[in-house]
Every structure is written in C-alpha cells, then in structure tokens.
Tab-separated table of C-alpha atoms in Angstrom:
chain	number	residue	atom	x	y	z
A	289	UNK	CA	161.379	96.159	162.971
A	290	UNK	CA	162.319	96.780	159.397
A	291	UNK	CA	159.540	95.384	157.229
A	292	UNK	CA	161.079	94.680	153.939
A	293	UNK	CA	158.370	94.712	150.529
A	294	UNK	CA	158.158	91.483	148.339
A	295	UNK	CA	158.549	92.916	144.599
A	296	UNK	CA	158.675	91.094	141.804
A	297	UNK	CA	158.225	91.292	138.266
A	298	UNK	CA	156.846	88.341	135.986
A	299	UNK	CA	154.993	86.671	133.073
A	300	UNK	CA	153.166	84.464	134.661
A	301	UNK	CA	149.362	85.342	136.834
A	302	UNK	CA	149.949	85.599	140.344
A	303	UNK	CA	147.578	84.197	143.254
A	304	UNK	CA	146.027	86.744	145.672
A	305	UNK	CA	144.728	84.676	147.924
A	306	UNK	CA	148.196	83.318	148.052
A	307	UNK	CA	150.176	86.737	148.530
A	308	UNK	CA	147.873	87.770	151.600
A	309	UNK	CA	148.430	84.765	153.265
A	310	UNK	CA	151.992	85.357	152.700
A	311	UNK	CA	152.102	88.493	154.561
A	312	UNK	CA	149.685	87.619	157.282
A	313	UNK	CA	150.577	84.160	157.853
A	314	UNK	CA	150.940	83.176	161.907
A	315	UNK	CA	150.543	87.170	162.575
A	316	UNK	CA	147.973	88.499	165.123
A	317	UNK	CA	148.956	92.650	164.905
A	318	UNK	CA	147.710	92.479	161.590
A	319	UNK	CA	143.666	94.187	161.068
A	320	UNK	CA	143.292	95.350	157.839
A	321	UNK	CA	144.516	94.783	154.320
A	322	UNK	CA	144.242	96.017	151.748
A	323	UNK	CA	144.594	94.646	147.850
A	324	UNK	CA	144.569	96.476	144.412
A	325	UNK	CA	144.454	94.390	141.329
A	326	UNK	CA	144.795	96.275	138.205
A	327	UNK	CA	143.235	94.171	134.647
A	328	UNK	CA	143.369	94.595	131.453
A	329	UNK	CA	139.743	95.949	130.351
A	330	UNK	CA	138.965	95.661	125.995
A	331	UNK	CA	137.693	99.281	126.235
A	332	UNK	CA	134.405	97.323	124.727
A	333	UNK	CA	135.663	95.272	122.320
A	334	UNK	CA	138.379	97.640	120.612
A	335	UNK	CA	141.509	95.634	122.697
A	336	UNK	CA	142.761	92.016	122.090
A	337	UNK	CA	145.392	92.014	123.959
A	338	UNK	CA	148.130	94.219	125.680
A	339	UNK	CA	151.894	93.938	125.353
A	340	UNK	CA	153.082	95.235	129.014
A	341	UNK	CA	157.214	96.097	128.033
A	342	UNK	CA	159.404	96.750	131.046
A	343	UNK	CA	163.774	97.299	132.018
A	344	UNK	CA	164.217	95.173	133.551
A	345	UNK	CA	166.655	95.892	136.670
A	346	UNK	CA	165.123	99.112	136.764
A	347	UNK	CA	161.444	98.033	137.428
A	348	UNK	CA	162.206	96.443	140.015
A	349	UNK	CA	164.472	98.414	141.820
A	350	UNK	CA	161.479	101.335	141.256
A	351	UNK	CA	159.195	99.510	142.480
A	352	UNK	CA	161.006	98.341	145.933
A	353	UNK	CA	161.800	102.595	146.032
A	354	UNK	CA	158.056	103.470	146.033
A	355	UNK	CA	157.565	100.412	148.332
A	356	UNK	CA	159.584	101.544	150.922
A	357	UNK	CA	158.700	104.953	150.562
A	358	UNK	CA	155.055	103.581	151.528
A	359	UNK	CA	156.182	101.672	154.374
A	360	UNK	CA	157.470	104.025	155.479
A	361	UNK	CA	154.861	106.788	155.264
A	362	UNK	CA	151.995	105.036	156.378
A	363	UNK	CA	153.905	102.722	159.443
A	364	UNK	CA	152.796	99.216	156.837
A	365	UNK	CA	153.267	96.078	158.567
A	366	UNK	CA	153.828	94.629	154.822
A	367	UNK	CA	153.591	95.230	151.504
A	368	UNK	CA	153.375	93.445	148.288
A	369	UNK	CA	154.290	94.486	144.772
A	370	UNK	CA	153.633	92.586	141.547
A	371	UNK	CA	153.985	93.780	137.969
A	372	UNK	CA	153.694	91.216	134.753
A	373	UNK	CA	154.983	91.728	131.911
A	374	UNK	CA	154.656	90.145	128.142
A	375	UNK	CA	151.056	90.064	126.533
A	376	UNK	CA	147.827	90.164	128.744
A	377	UNK	CA	144.290	89.597	127.401
A	378	UNK	CA	141.396	91.413	128.727
A	379	UNK	CA	140.089	90.056	132.306
A	380	UNK	CA	143.694	89.097	133.281
A	381	UNK	CA	145.522	90.331	135.826
A	382	UNK	CA	148.562	93.325	135.216
A	383	UNK	CA	149.394	94.653	138.511
A	384	UNK	CA	148.580	93.291	141.949
A	385	UNK	CA	149.498	95.386	145.523
A	386	UNK	CA	149.211	93.987	148.785
A	387	UNK	CA	149.423	96.387	152.060
A	388	UNK	CA	149.039	95.413	155.825
A	389	UNK	CA	148.716	97.327	158.604
A	390	UNK	CA	147.259	97.962	162.035
A	391	UNK	CA	143.989	100.090	160.559
A	392	UNK	CA	142.345	100.951	157.678
A	393	UNK	CA	143.488	103.716	156.739
A	394	UNK	CA	146.963	103.356	156.366
A	395	UNK	CA	146.187	100.012	154.793
A	396	UNK	CA	143.756	101.970	151.778
A	397	UNK	CA	146.469	104.746	151.798
A	398	UNK	CA	149.603	102.300	151.330
A	399	UNK	CA	147.763	100.553	148.164
A	400	UNK	CA	146.847	103.601	147.015
A	401	UNK	CA	150.161	105.119	147.127
A	402	UNK	CA	151.892	102.428	145.891
A	403	UNK	CA	149.587	102.137	142.619
A	404	UNK	CA	149.964	106.416	142.282
A	405	UNK	CA	153.703	106.158	141.855
A	406	UNK	CA	153.984	103.199	140.625
A	407	UNK	CA	152.380	104.196	137.828
A	408	UNK	CA	154.383	106.774	136.673
A	409	UNK	CA	157.504	106.406	137.741
A	410	UNK	CA	157.771	102.396	137.338
A	411	UNK	CA	159.748	101.433	134.263
A	412	UNK	CA	156.337	99.750	132.638
A	413	UNK	CA	155.145	100.816	129.064
A	414	UNK	CA	151.470	99.511	127.607
A	415	UNK	CA	150.948	98.516	124.453
A	416	UNK	CA	147.970	97.974	123.171
A	417	UNK	CA	146.745	95.295	120.083
A	418	UNK	CA	143.253	96.221	118.583
A	419	UNK	CA	140.889	93.462	117.801
A	420	UNK	CA	140.542	94.246	114.017
A	421	UNK	CA	144.309	93.795	113.334
A	422	UNK	CA	144.919	97.244	111.969
A	423	UNK	CA	146.243	99.550	114.513
A	424	UNK	CA	149.170	99.016	117.499
A	425	UNK	CA	149.642	101.631	119.487
A	426	UNK	CA	151.929	102.577	122.703
A	427	UNK	CA	149.142	104.082	125.469
A	428	UNK	CA	149.709	107.814	126.242
A	429	UNK	CA	150.619	108.816	129.914
A	430	UNK	CA	148.151	110.336	131.286
A	431	UNK	CA	147.699	113.491	133.231
A	432	UNK	CA	145.370	112.680	135.383
A	433	UNK	CA	147.884	109.608	136.408
A	434	UNK	CA	150.655	113.013	137.324
A	435	UNK	CA	147.778	114.324	139.423
A	436	UNK	CA	146.541	111.246	141.238
A	437	UNK	CA	150.822	111.021	142.601
A	438	UNK	CA	151.021	115.425	143.347
A	439	UNK	CA	148.602	114.441	145.881
A	440	UNK	CA	150.459	112.733	148.001
A	441	UNK	CA	153.167	115.524	148.202
B	1248	UNK	CA	185.109	105.136	127.174
B	1249	UNK	CA	181.597	103.757	125.643
B	1250	UNK	CA	178.695	104.135	127.599
B	1251	UNK	CA	175.672	101.531	127.126
B	1252	UNK	CA	172.480	103.055	125.793
B	1253	UNK	CA	169.240	101.057	126.085
B	1254	UNK	CA	165.970	102.234	125.168
B	1255	UNK	CA	162.556	101.136	125.620
B	1256	UNK	CA	158.970	101.102	123.785
B	1257	UNK	CA	158.623	103.794	120.918
B	1258	UNK	CA	161.919	105.258	121.292
B	1259	UNK	CA	163.520	101.550	120.673
B	1260	UNK	CA	161.111	101.174	117.745
B	1261	UNK	CA	162.303	104.275	116.458
B	1262	UNK	CA	165.788	103.646	117.131
B	1263	UNK	CA	165.368	100.332	115.398
B	1264	UNK	CA	167.392	98.696	118.763
B	1265	UNK	CA	167.377	97.518	122.384
B	1266	UNK	CA	170.634	99.052	122.834
B	1267	UNK	CA	173.767	100.308	122.025
B	1268	UNK	CA	177.359	101.026	122.948
B	1269	UNK	CA	177.802	104.590	122.268
B	1270	UNK	CA	181.349	106.584	122.976
B	1271	UNK	CA	180.149	110.231	123.869
B	1272	UNK	CA	181.887	112.718	122.805
B	1273	UNK	CA	183.870	114.921	125.397
B	1274	UNK	CA	181.506	118.189	124.876
B	1275	UNK	CA	178.374	115.811	126.128
B	1276	UNK	CA	178.202	116.755	129.540
B	1277	UNK	CA	174.920	116.820	131.211
B	1278	UNK	CA	171.259	114.686	129.804
B	1279	UNK	CA	170.549	117.464	127.710
B	1280	UNK	CA	173.632	117.104	125.573
B	1281	UNK	CA	173.595	113.431	125.543
B	1282	UNK	CA	169.865	113.997	123.624
B	1283	UNK	CA	170.555	116.906	121.341
B	1284	UNK	CA	173.954	114.235	120.590
B	1285	UNK	CA	171.756	111.353	119.665
B	1286	UNK	CA	169.650	113.405	117.314
B	1287	UNK	CA	172.697	114.604	115.326
B	1288	UNK	CA	173.416	110.576	114.685
B	1289	UNK	CA	170.930	110.121	111.938
B	1290	UNK	CA	166.948	110.435	110.656
B	1291	UNK	CA	166.118	107.541	113.461
B	1292	UNK	CA	167.559	108.984	116.843
B	1293	UNK	CA	166.179	112.599	115.514
B	1294	UNK	CA	162.106	110.399	114.525
B	1295	UNK	CA	162.675	109.044	118.309
B	1296	UNK	CA	163.797	112.430	119.986
B	1297	UNK	CA	162.149	115.076	118.448
B	1298	UNK	CA	160.027	116.298	121.260
B	1299	UNK	CA	163.461	115.779	123.871
B	1300	UNK	CA	161.053	117.377	127.066
B	1301	UNK	CA	158.752	114.097	126.710
B	1302	UNK	CA	161.769	111.891	127.198
B	1303	UNK	CA	162.458	110.158	130.582
B	1304	UNK	CA	165.988	109.392	131.551
B	1305	UNK	CA	167.669	106.901	133.506
B	1306	UNK	CA	171.401	106.616	134.682
B	1307	UNK	CA	172.460	103.831	136.369
B	1308	UNK	CA	168.195	102.633	136.880
B	1309	UNK	CA	167.711	105.439	138.412
B	1310	UNK	CA	165.541	108.429	137.065
B	1311	UNK	CA	167.099	112.043	136.357
B	1312	UNK	CA	166.764	115.593	135.308
B	1313	UNK	CA	167.883	116.513	131.889
B	1314	UNK	CA	170.141	119.017	133.470
B	1315	UNK	CA	172.053	115.850	135.390
B	1316	UNK	CA	175.493	115.072	134.547
B	1317	UNK	CA	176.409	112.257	132.420
B	1318	UNK	CA	180.020	111.571	133.993
B	1319	UNK	CA	180.814	108.133	135.315
B	1320	UNK	CA	177.116	106.573	133.943
B	1321	UNK	CA	177.488	103.102	133.143
B	1322	UNK	CA	174.242	102.473	131.794
B	1323	UNK	CA	171.574	105.584	130.123
B	1324	UNK	CA	168.422	104.290	130.209
B	1325	UNK	CA	166.255	106.546	127.181
B	1326	UNK	CA	162.194	106.260	127.186
B	1327	UNK	CA	158.905	107.342	126.775
B	1328	UNK	CA	156.651	108.268	130.026
B	1329	UNK	CA	156.083	105.369	131.768
B	1330	UNK	CA	152.325	104.001	131.579
B	1331	UNK	CA	152.479	100.317	133.590
B	1332	UNK	CA	149.529	99.678	136.335
C	1223	UNK	CA	122.441	97.590	134.020
C	1224	UNK	CA	121.689	97.996	137.110
C	1225	UNK	CA	124.338	96.222	139.806
C	1226	UNK	CA	123.110	94.163	142.500
C	1227	UNK	CA	125.844	94.191	145.435
C	1228	UNK	CA	126.613	90.290	146.997
C	1229	UNK	CA	125.307	90.811	150.542
C	1230	UNK	CA	126.273	88.054	153.278
C	1231	UNK	CA	126.789	87.606	157.124
C	1232	UNK	CA	127.799	83.723	158.027
C	1233	UNK	CA	129.653	82.511	160.921
C	1234	UNK	CA	132.040	80.704	158.648
C	1235	UNK	CA	135.714	82.617	157.438
C	1236	UNK	CA	135.323	83.560	153.250
C	1237	UNK	CA	137.686	82.676	150.382
C	1238	UNK	CA	138.690	86.082	149.580
C	1239	UNK	CA	139.448	85.004	145.994
C	1240	UNK	CA	136.536	82.620	145.237
C	1241	UNK	CA	134.678	86.395	145.812
C	1242	UNK	CA	136.445	87.975	143.163
C	1243	UNK	CA	136.359	85.634	140.989
C	1244	UNK	CA	132.282	85.756	141.525
C	1245	UNK	CA	132.771	89.640	140.453
C	1246	UNK	CA	134.847	89.327	137.837
C	1247	UNK	CA	134.928	85.932	135.650
C	1248	UNK	CA	133.629	86.168	131.931
C	1249	UNK	CA	134.089	90.276	132.195
C	1250	UNK	CA	136.152	92.940	130.288
C	1251	UNK	CA	135.157	96.402	131.132
C	1252	UNK	CA	136.594	95.439	134.878
C	1253	UNK	CA	139.939	97.454	135.322
C	1254	UNK	CA	140.883	97.852	139.029
C	1255	UNK	CA	139.338	95.152	142.036
C	1256	UNK	CA	139.808	96.323	145.529
C	1257	UNK	CA	139.609	94.263	148.630
C	1258	UNK	CA	139.663	94.987	151.839
C	1259	UNK	CA	140.239	92.588	154.791
C	1260	UNK	CA	139.518	93.395	158.374
C	1261	UNK	CA	141.033	90.723	160.969
C	1262	UNK	CA	140.813	90.528	164.723
C	1263	UNK	CA	144.135	91.270	166.464
C	1264	UNK	CA	144.984	90.470	169.436
C	1265	UNK	CA	146.236	94.111	170.686
C	1266	UNK	CA	149.694	92.666	171.620
C	1267	UNK	CA	148.490	89.964	172.924
C	1268	UNK	CA	146.253	91.003	175.383
C	1269	UNK	CA	143.336	89.236	173.330
C	1270	UNK	CA	142.083	85.448	173.281
C	1271	UNK	CA	139.349	86.718	170.608
C	1272	UNK	CA	136.674	88.520	169.627
C	1273	UNK	CA	132.332	87.754	170.130
C	1274	UNK	CA	131.022	89.120	166.784
C	1275	UNK	CA	127.229	89.689	167.556
C	1276	UNK	CA	124.231	91.019	164.546
C	1277	UNK	CA	120.580	92.540	164.589
C	1278	UNK	CA	119.388	89.273	162.028
C	1279	UNK	CA	118.002	90.781	159.136
C	1280	UNK	CA	118.645	94.394	159.895
C	1281	UNK	CA	122.750	93.657	159.586
C	1282	UNK	CA	121.961	92.472	156.037
C	1283	UNK	CA	119.585	95.415	155.264
C	1284	UNK	CA	121.802	98.217	156.797
C	1285	UNK	CA	124.782	96.685	154.315
C	1286	UNK	CA	123.147	96.155	151.161
C	1287	UNK	CA	121.812	100.452	151.767
C	1288	UNK	CA	125.564	101.022	152.242
C	1289	UNK	CA	126.446	99.357	149.453
C	1290	UNK	CA	123.692	100.488	146.828
C	1291	UNK	CA	125.055	103.917	148.073
C	1292	UNK	CA	128.655	103.805	147.486
C	1293	UNK	CA	127.585	101.449	143.514
C	1294	UNK	CA	125.107	104.758	142.660
C	1295	UNK	CA	128.023	107.293	143.878
C	1296	UNK	CA	131.262	105.701	142.615
C	1297	UNK	CA	130.136	103.924	139.022
C	1298	UNK	CA	130.977	100.600	140.162
C	1299	UNK	CA	130.660	97.277	138.246
C	1300	UNK	CA	130.519	95.438	141.377
C	1301	UNK	CA	130.254	95.540	145.046
C	1302	UNK	CA	130.631	91.886	147.596
C	1303	UNK	CA	130.952	92.469	151.370
C	1304	UNK	CA	130.379	89.740	154.099
C	1305	UNK	CA	130.634	90.284	157.120
C	1306	UNK	CA	131.308	87.083	160.271
C	1307	UNK	CA	129.450	86.810	163.511
C	1308	UNK	CA	130.297	84.432	166.473
C	1309	UNK	CA	133.673	84.208	168.017
C	1310	UNK	CA	136.263	84.843	165.854
C	1311	UNK	CA	140.212	84.573	166.746
C	1312	UNK	CA	143.463	87.026	166.188
C	1313	UNK	CA	144.462	86.337	162.874
C	1314	UNK	CA	141.131	85.720	161.332
C	1315	UNK	CA	139.231	87.518	159.018
C	1316	UNK	CA	135.997	89.368	160.214
C	1317	UNK	CA	135.203	91.681	157.429
C	1318	UNK	CA	135.566	91.485	153.440
C	1319	UNK	CA	134.560	93.727	150.970
C	1320	UNK	CA	135.555	93.641	147.108
C	1321	UNK	CA	134.857	96.467	144.834
C	1322	UNK	CA	135.574	96.811	141.131
C	1323	UNK	CA	135.187	99.495	138.967
C	1324	UNK	CA	136.676	100.194	135.385
C	1325	UNK	CA	139.388	102.259	137.319
C	1326	UNK	CA	140.999	102.869	140.474
C	1327	UNK	CA	139.842	105.590	142.107
C	1328	UNK	CA	136.362	104.316	141.918
C	1329	UNK	CA	137.710	101.497	143.291
C	1330	UNK	CA	139.552	103.060	146.090
C	1331	UNK	CA	136.775	105.049	146.942
C	1332	UNK	CA	133.851	102.415	147.100
C	1333	UNK	CA	135.257	99.893	149.005
C	1334	UNK	CA	136.607	102.414	151.914
C	1335	UNK	CA	133.415	104.068	151.419
C	1336	UNK	CA	132.106	100.711	152.283
C	1337	UNK	CA	134.079	100.050	155.281
C	1338	UNK	CA	134.060	103.569	156.941
C	1339	UNK	CA	129.451	103.411	156.424
C	1340	UNK	CA	129.447	99.641	157.770
C	1341	UNK	CA	131.841	100.575	161.150
C	1342	UNK	CA	129.251	102.795	161.987
C	1343	UNK	CA	125.946	102.384	160.737
C	1344	UNK	CA	126.150	98.400	160.577
C	1345	UNK	CA	124.397	96.861	163.545
C	1346	UNK	CA	127.345	94.712	164.433
C	1347	UNK	CA	128.880	94.766	167.672
C	1348	UNK	CA	132.687	93.258	169.698
C	1349	UNK	CA	132.839	91.676	172.514
C	1350	UNK	CA	136.913	91.113	173.613
C	1351	UNK	CA	138.050	87.973	175.473
C	1352	UNK	CA	140.847	89.096	176.913
C	1353	UNK	CA	143.746	86.456	177.147
C	1354	UNK	CA	143.794	85.728	180.966
C	1355	UNK	CA	140.465	84.877	181.397
C	1356	UNK	CA	139.812	88.087	183.489
C	1357	UNK	CA	137.568	90.592	181.987
C	1358	UNK	CA	134.861	90.623	178.862
C	1359	UNK	CA	134.237	94.120	177.805
C	1360	UNK	CA	132.179	95.586	174.865
C	1361	UNK	CA	134.651	97.471	172.240
C	1362	UNK	CA	133.393	101.037	172.828
C	1363	UNK	CA	132.290	102.944	169.557
C	1364	UNK	CA	135.217	105.597	168.387
C	1365	UNK	CA	135.156	109.029	167.296
C	1366	UNK	CA	137.850	108.333	164.597
C	1367	UNK	CA	135.013	105.828	163.098
C	1368	UNK	CA	132.176	108.800	162.723
C	1369	UNK	CA	134.872	111.142	161.423
C	1370	UNK	CA	136.536	108.739	158.720
C	1371	UNK	CA	132.289	108.074	157.699
C	1372	UNK	CA	131.713	112.307	157.807
C	1373	UNK	CA	134.265	112.489	155.502
C	1374	UNK	CA	132.228	111.721	152.202
C	1375	UNK	CA	129.793	113.822	153.303
D	634	UNK	CA	98.159	96.199	171.082
D	635	UNK	CA	101.919	94.959	171.721
D	636	UNK	CA	104.805	95.572	170.596
D	637	UNK	CA	108.141	93.743	170.261
D	638	UNK	CA	111.241	95.311	171.988
D	639	UNK	CA	114.987	93.323	170.520
D	640	UNK	CA	118.074	94.629	172.670
D	641	UNK	CA	121.760	93.809	171.505
D	642	UNK	CA	124.971	93.660	173.485
D	643	UNK	CA	125.358	95.666	176.576
D	644	UNK	CA	121.808	97.177	176.695
D	645	UNK	CA	120.609	94.018	176.100
D	646	UNK	CA	122.746	92.410	178.777
D	647	UNK	CA	122.400	94.465	181.129
D	648	UNK	CA	118.106	94.353	180.519
D	649	UNK	CA	118.649	91.058	180.992
D	650	UNK	CA	116.422	89.338	177.773
D	651	UNK	CA	117.004	89.663	173.978
D	652	UNK	CA	113.688	90.186	173.315
D	653	UNK	CA	109.870	90.843	175.007
D	654	UNK	CA	106.979	91.953	173.961
D	655	UNK	CA	105.266	95.051	175.419
D	656	UNK	CA	102.083	97.215	175.766
D	657	UNK	CA	103.000	100.267	174.942
D	658	UNK	CA	101.789	103.217	176.842
D	659	UNK	CA	99.394	105.983	175.077
D	660	UNK	CA	101.180	108.639	176.197
D	661	UNK	CA	104.623	107.234	175.050
D	662	UNK	CA	104.393	108.767	171.236
D	663	UNK	CA	108.410	109.264	170.736
D	664	UNK	CA	111.264	107.667	170.479
D	665	UNK	CA	112.594	109.323	173.244
D	666	UNK	CA	109.504	108.809	175.713
D	667	UNK	CA	109.188	105.075	174.855
D	668	UNK	CA	113.211	104.968	176.134
D	669	UNK	CA	112.119	107.130	179.631
D	670	UNK	CA	109.333	104.848	180.119
D	671	UNK	CA	111.738	101.610	179.928
D	672	UNK	CA	113.857	103.309	181.789
D	673	UNK	CA	110.494	103.356	184.522
D	674	UNK	CA	110.095	99.509	184.475
D	675	UNK	CA	112.849	98.624	187.175
D	676	UNK	CA	116.598	98.664	187.556
D	677	UNK	CA	117.919	96.724	184.829
D	678	UNK	CA	116.472	98.929	182.294
D	679	UNK	CA	117.385	101.928	184.581
D	680	UNK	CA	120.901	100.348	184.401
D	681	UNK	CA	121.355	99.825	180.586
D	682	UNK	CA	119.275	103.096	179.460
D	683	UNK	CA	120.785	105.438	181.981
D	684	UNK	CA	122.404	107.481	179.084
D	685	UNK	CA	119.726	107.845	176.692
D	686	UNK	CA	121.791	109.815	174.682
D	687	UNK	CA	124.361	107.070	173.272
D	688	UNK	CA	121.440	104.505	172.935
D	689	UNK	CA	120.505	103.604	169.356
D	690	UNK	CA	117.099	102.561	168.423
D	691	UNK	CA	115.331	100.957	164.881
D	692	UNK	CA	111.909	100.866	163.615
D	693	UNK	CA	111.491	97.767	161.827
D	694	UNK	CA	115.477	97.102	161.325
D	695	UNK	CA	115.629	101.125	160.161
D	696	UNK	CA	117.832	103.591	162.167
D	697	UNK	CA	115.418	106.282	163.049
D	698	UNK	CA	116.718	109.587	165.527
D	699	UNK	CA	114.889	109.768	168.837
D	700	UNK	CA	112.334	112.444	167.883
D	701	UNK	CA	110.379	109.870	165.565
D	702	UNK	CA	107.417	108.353	166.124
D	703	UNK	CA	106.959	104.849	167.127
D	704	UNK	CA	103.000	104.745	166.186
D	705	UNK	CA	102.750	101.762	163.824
D	706	UNK	CA	105.539	100.005	164.551
D	707	UNK	CA	106.380	95.910	164.201
D	708	UNK	CA	109.686	95.977	165.883
D	709	UNK	CA	112.001	98.154	167.658
D	710	UNK	CA	115.340	97.308	168.086
D	711	UNK	CA	117.557	99.108	170.770
D	712	UNK	CA	120.723	98.827	171.244
D	713	UNK	CA	124.456	100.746	171.800
D	714	UNK	CA	126.669	102.040	169.315
D	715	UNK	CA	127.902	99.546	166.098
D	716	UNK	CA	131.796	98.949	166.700
D	717	UNK	CA	131.670	96.336	163.501
D	718	UNK	CA	133.995	95.625	160.545
C-alpha cells in the first residue's frame, strides 16, 4: 500500500490533535506517532514577530519530495507536514510534522529527517521584526542545519 | 522567447521586483551564465547577486546546481539559502 | 530556573493538545515541541486488547527520575510523561511524552531518551488478550529496548 | 520484624498473591539470598523464581542489583523485566 503524505502551506494555525486523528483514525497497525512543532521564539524579548515568505507551488512540491523520501526510507504508515507563511508572533506555531509508524524509532527518525531536510531545502525564508521597530533582518541560514541534514546521508 | 524569473526574500528586495519576463541571450547556457548576465543588467542586480555562490536556483520549481543548463526552462527561481522550519 | 516535569499514571485517555498547551502557554522561549504517543496495535488482528499492570508509587517515582535526567541532560524547558494502566484497546493511546526546548534536536532527544528509559526501567507490564479468546500471554522484554537505552550511555 | 513483599505480572500470578508480609531469617542478607529463600517456601515460589537472573527487584521503590543488602527495607518489589511504554 502506498502511503500518501499530507502536505499543506497555509497562513492559518493548525490543530495538532486533529492532524493526528486524521492520520490514525480507525487504524490498528500504528504503534507510534511522533509530532514536531516548531514555534516562533522572541529571542529574549528582542523579536516582535517573524515574517515567513515562501515560493508558492515549489514549497509544497519540495515538502512532498522530502516526505516521500521519509516514507520510503523509514517505512512510515503516515506523514503530515504543514508550514505556515505570513506574520507569526512569538509563541505561535510555524511548522508541524506528524509521523506514524509501527514502532517508535521509525516514527522519531521520520519526523526528524523531515525537519532536517525541510529546513535546508524547502523554499521558505524568515524575516525578523525587531521589538524596538528599528531593524528588519532576514534570518541567515545556519551551517548547523546543513550538518543535521548531512547526518542522514 | 522569454523566460519567467521569480525572486524571493532579499534577492527580491534588492532587485526590487518579485518577478519578470526576460529574453535570455543565446550565449547564456548555464545557471552560472544567467547569474552573471543578470549582474550586468544594473546596480540592483549586481547588489542582489554580488556573491553568486550563496544564491540558490530552481528550474521549474526544482533545485538545480549552477552548472545546470537552462535551455527549456519555463520558470527560473532565484533566492537566498532557505531558512524555514 | 528548575524545570519540574509533569508525571501521571492514569487509567483514562489523555488529550495531547491540552498537554502541549499546558507546557507552552504564555511562553515565548520555546522553539520546538516533540510529542511521542505510543498506541496499542492489534498485531494484524491477533490481539483484542492489552492489559497494563503497574507498580503504584514506584511507576511515578521512576518516571520522575528519568524525566529529571532528561531535563538536565538536554536542557529541556518542559517535559510531560503520562502512562495509562488497565485494559487498552487497539488504536488507543498507552503512553504520551511531550518535550519542549529552544531548538529541535534537544526536543527530539529529550522525548526519545524519555521513551527508551521508560520502556526498560519504569515498572509497567503488558499482557496480551488474544482476539480468539484462547491465549493470554505476558509480553516478553525485548533486547532491542535495552540496546536503544544503552545508546545514551 | 516482618517485611512487605509485593509481586507483579507473572511473578504475582505464579506466586498467587499480590503481596504478603514475611519474616526474613537472619542468614538472608542480600536480594540474591532472599530470592533463594523464597524458592524454598513452596512450589509456587519455585515456579515464579525458577530463573532468578531475569527477576528484577526494587527496595522501597528503587531498582537494586541482586548483590544489594536488604537490611532496613520496608517494601521489596519482585517482578519480571518491564514491558511498558
């Protein structure tokens, strides 16, 4: 049976419980579900918001490519990846990944793999809004994210 | 024949527009050639593409290397390294 | 600031979203939340239910000891671990872990560490109820679970 | 002085009771001694503790090795390897 990932790019927030329910409802073969939620931090008060820009069409396509790799590699029974765009306030969700598998290691690996590749290859960009209104800088890509991705090779 | 270019994040801001249609000259064969060609179009392009090694490019919404040929491309995306997630 | 884990052993199901909300509400320093849900599988139709037995008092104490190790080791900003007991049907939740941290790797590691140690040292035992009503066997401990725990040493 | 013993899972089922108070003889010093002593108390104990190397023991709700001394224990838990999670 081919597992089809659920991929969405949206401006609105998402409900984690309903995304899990969609993935697991009526199933008796799933033994492990791992979720990852990425939230906007205020960097100790320095940040008032993040602005998320994306490449419409390619963002979804790239997330789908990564999700299909993860499903194949870890034999996942389900995978959902949602990413928001637009203005996001500290404490709000930016990204959600839900991975389901028969056993825990595959579910952990699936979610972690999805995030590591999403960070480095899905076309999204973050701009910071400073709390004092002065600066508005684009977030720089981190070498640590490339390293995290490369550990899967 | 013209090709659609789309820009994102600080590449978009520096060039000053989100997209445009350009006619690509015959001697522009690879992504690298295209980035060099764009830099010759004005200060705003030069400013955006000053360090071409950090610029990421997608042809028809798939990531490509700078050595990739652009022939046949309908849409070319040009942007900084991704910082989502 | 000392982070106090939330530990509960209960017969009733839990609501994942409300557990996350309790951990993250009003905070602006959490960048990553990882949840792990362990569900009862039916083993391709062979199983009608699991019966979870525990050592009251020690179960909570041991989960708390593990949680405190995880918080210390991965500098977590929050950690919740809930485990059910009694009869659990296929598709239902058995265990829930929620780990919060500034960045994703610590949240993934915290949840995974908590599960690996919980599996091997928290005093819970599973008994299988066969779908055909004949056999009722205690689940055997797996070497793979010891191996998973030992990778953290 | 008597000590409370508590049993779980198939140890409990084979011994046939969830807990009991027993008086531990003076020559029973370690957890290992206790398991051997219990095996002498009847067939049900022998059946439960046939392979002592797989049996886990907690003194006052903390895991201990079989070499641990039991002096001062208020409650001793005896059970198979854990299978929760």
